mmCIF file of C-alpha atoms in Angstrom:
data_model
loop_
_atom_site.group_PDB
_atom_site.id
_atom_site.type_symbol
_atom_site.label_atom_id
_atom_site.label_comp_id
_atom_site.label_asym_id
_atom_site.label_seq_id
_atom_site.Cartn_x
_atom_site.Cartn_y
_atom_site.Cartn_z
ATOM 1 C CA UNK C 1 123.502 60.297 139.531
ATOM 2 C CA UNK C 2 125.808 57.411 138.772
ATOM 3 C CA UNK C 3 126.787 56.876 134.904
ATOM 4 C CA UNK C 4 127.622 53.450 133.475
ATOM 5 C CA UNK C 5 131.060 53.481 132.232
ATOM 6 C CA UNK C 6 131.226 50.019 131.279
ATOM 7 C CA UNK C 7 131.729 50.596 127.585
ATOM 8 C CA UNK C 8 132.620 54.321 127.600
ATOM 9 C CA UNK C 9 135.893 56.264 127.334
ATOM 10 C CA UNK C 10 136.623 59.876 127.793
ATOM 11 C CA UNK C 11 139.366 62.028 126.315
ATOM 12 C CA UNK C 12 142.283 62.490 128.737
ATOM 13 C CA UNK C 13 143.882 65.542 126.940
ATOM 14 C CA UNK C 14 144.386 69.196 127.313
ATOM 15 C CA UNK C 15 142.318 70.291 123.962
ATOM 16 C CA UNK C 16 140.949 67.537 121.969
ATOM 17 C CA UNK C 17 141.826 63.746 120.946
ATOM 18 C CA UNK C 18 142.140 63.260 116.965
ATOM 19 C CA UNK C 19 139.781 60.439 115.998
ATOM 20 C CA UNK C 20 141.683 58.321 113.263
ATOM 21 C CA UNK C 21 140.147 56.461 110.269
ATOM 22 C CA UNK C 22 142.257 53.523 111.199
ATOM 23 C CA UNK C 23 144.566 52.084 114.117
ATOM 24 C CA UNK C 24 147.508 54.226 112.625
ATOM 25 C CA UNK C 25 148.697 57.817 113.502
ATOM 26 C CA UNK C 26 149.352 58.280 109.714
ATOM 27 C CA UNK C 27 145.749 57.686 108.689
ATOM 28 C CA UNK C 28 143.177 60.495 107.750
ATOM 29 C CA UNK C 29 141.667 62.322 110.939
ATOM 30 C CA UNK C 30 138.001 61.698 110.632
ATOM 31 C CA UNK C 31 137.084 63.696 113.802
ATOM 32 C CA UNK C 32 138.001 65.421 117.318
ATOM 33 C CA UNK C 33 137.093 63.959 120.843
ATOM 34 C CA UNK C 34 137.076 67.051 122.890
ATOM 35 C CA UNK C 35 138.754 66.992 126.387
ATOM 36 C CA UNK C 36 136.533 65.050 128.803
ATOM 37 C CA UNK C 37 133.953 64.463 126.090
ATOM 38 C CA UNK C 38 132.461 60.726 126.296
ATOM 39 C CA UNK C 39 132.505 58.329 123.323
ATOM 40 C CA UNK C 40 131.371 54.308 123.138
ATOM 41 C CA UNK C 41 133.842 51.877 122.763
ATOM 42 C CA UNK C 42 133.620 49.662 119.865
ATOM 43 C CA UNK C 43 136.818 47.443 119.839
ATOM 44 C CA UNK C 44 140.468 47.607 120.674
ATOM 45 C CA UNK C 45 143.284 47.061 118.042
ATOM 46 C CA UNK C 46 147.021 47.167 118.430
ATOM 47 C CA UNK C 47 146.960 50.192 121.255
ATOM 48 C CA UNK C 48 144.184 51.979 119.543
ATOM 49 C CA UNK C 49 140.553 51.990 120.835
ATOM 50 C CA UNK C 50 137.936 51.931 118.422
ATOM 51 C CA UNK C 51 135.219 54.590 119.204
ATOM 52 C CA UNK C 52 131.569 55.790 118.273
ATOM 53 C CA UNK C 53 131.227 59.509 119.278
ATOM 54 C CA UNK C 54 127.912 60.934 117.646
ATOM 55 C CA UNK C 55 127.855 60.063 113.798
ATOM 56 C CA UNK C 56 131.908 59.757 113.648
ATOM 57 C CA UNK C 57 133.539 56.574 114.112
ATOM 58 C CA UNK C 58 137.343 55.811 114.232
ATOM 59 C CA UNK C 59 140.310 55.417 116.530
ATOM 60 C CA UNK C 60 142.297 57.243 119.284
ATOM 61 C CA UNK C 61 145.261 56.047 120.859
ATOM 62 C CA UNK C 62 144.917 54.107 124.264
ATOM 63 C CA UNK C 63 147.214 56.534 125.964
ATOM 64 C CA UNK C 64 144.671 59.427 125.209
ATOM 65 C CA UNK C 65 141.503 58.274 127.307
ATOM 66 C CA UNK C 66 140.520 57.227 130.491
ATOM 67 C CA UNK C 67 137.668 54.157 130.953
ATOM 68 C CA UNK C 68 136.685 51.533 133.365
ATOM 69 C CA UNK C 69 139.112 48.884 132.605
ATOM 70 C CA UNK C 70 139.982 46.414 129.844
ATOM 71 C CA UNK C 71 137.046 46.474 127.237
ATOM 72 C CA UNK C 72 135.842 43.346 125.655
ATOM 73 C CA UNK C 73 132.805 44.346 123.283
#
């Protein structure tokens, strides 16, 4: 079965990626995206990707995910 990755990303980490409240490493952690878990892309901002995973919405660094190309939500 194929999967549409057009607006999706998966965590490319050993354990998990912190989901941050804002596009800043010093902002509060609002959740975690486990290795290989898939989230929906909401937008991008200054080297960060805004995602929605379940009921958690926040930001992960661009270098902590894999996805299909450039996102233009």
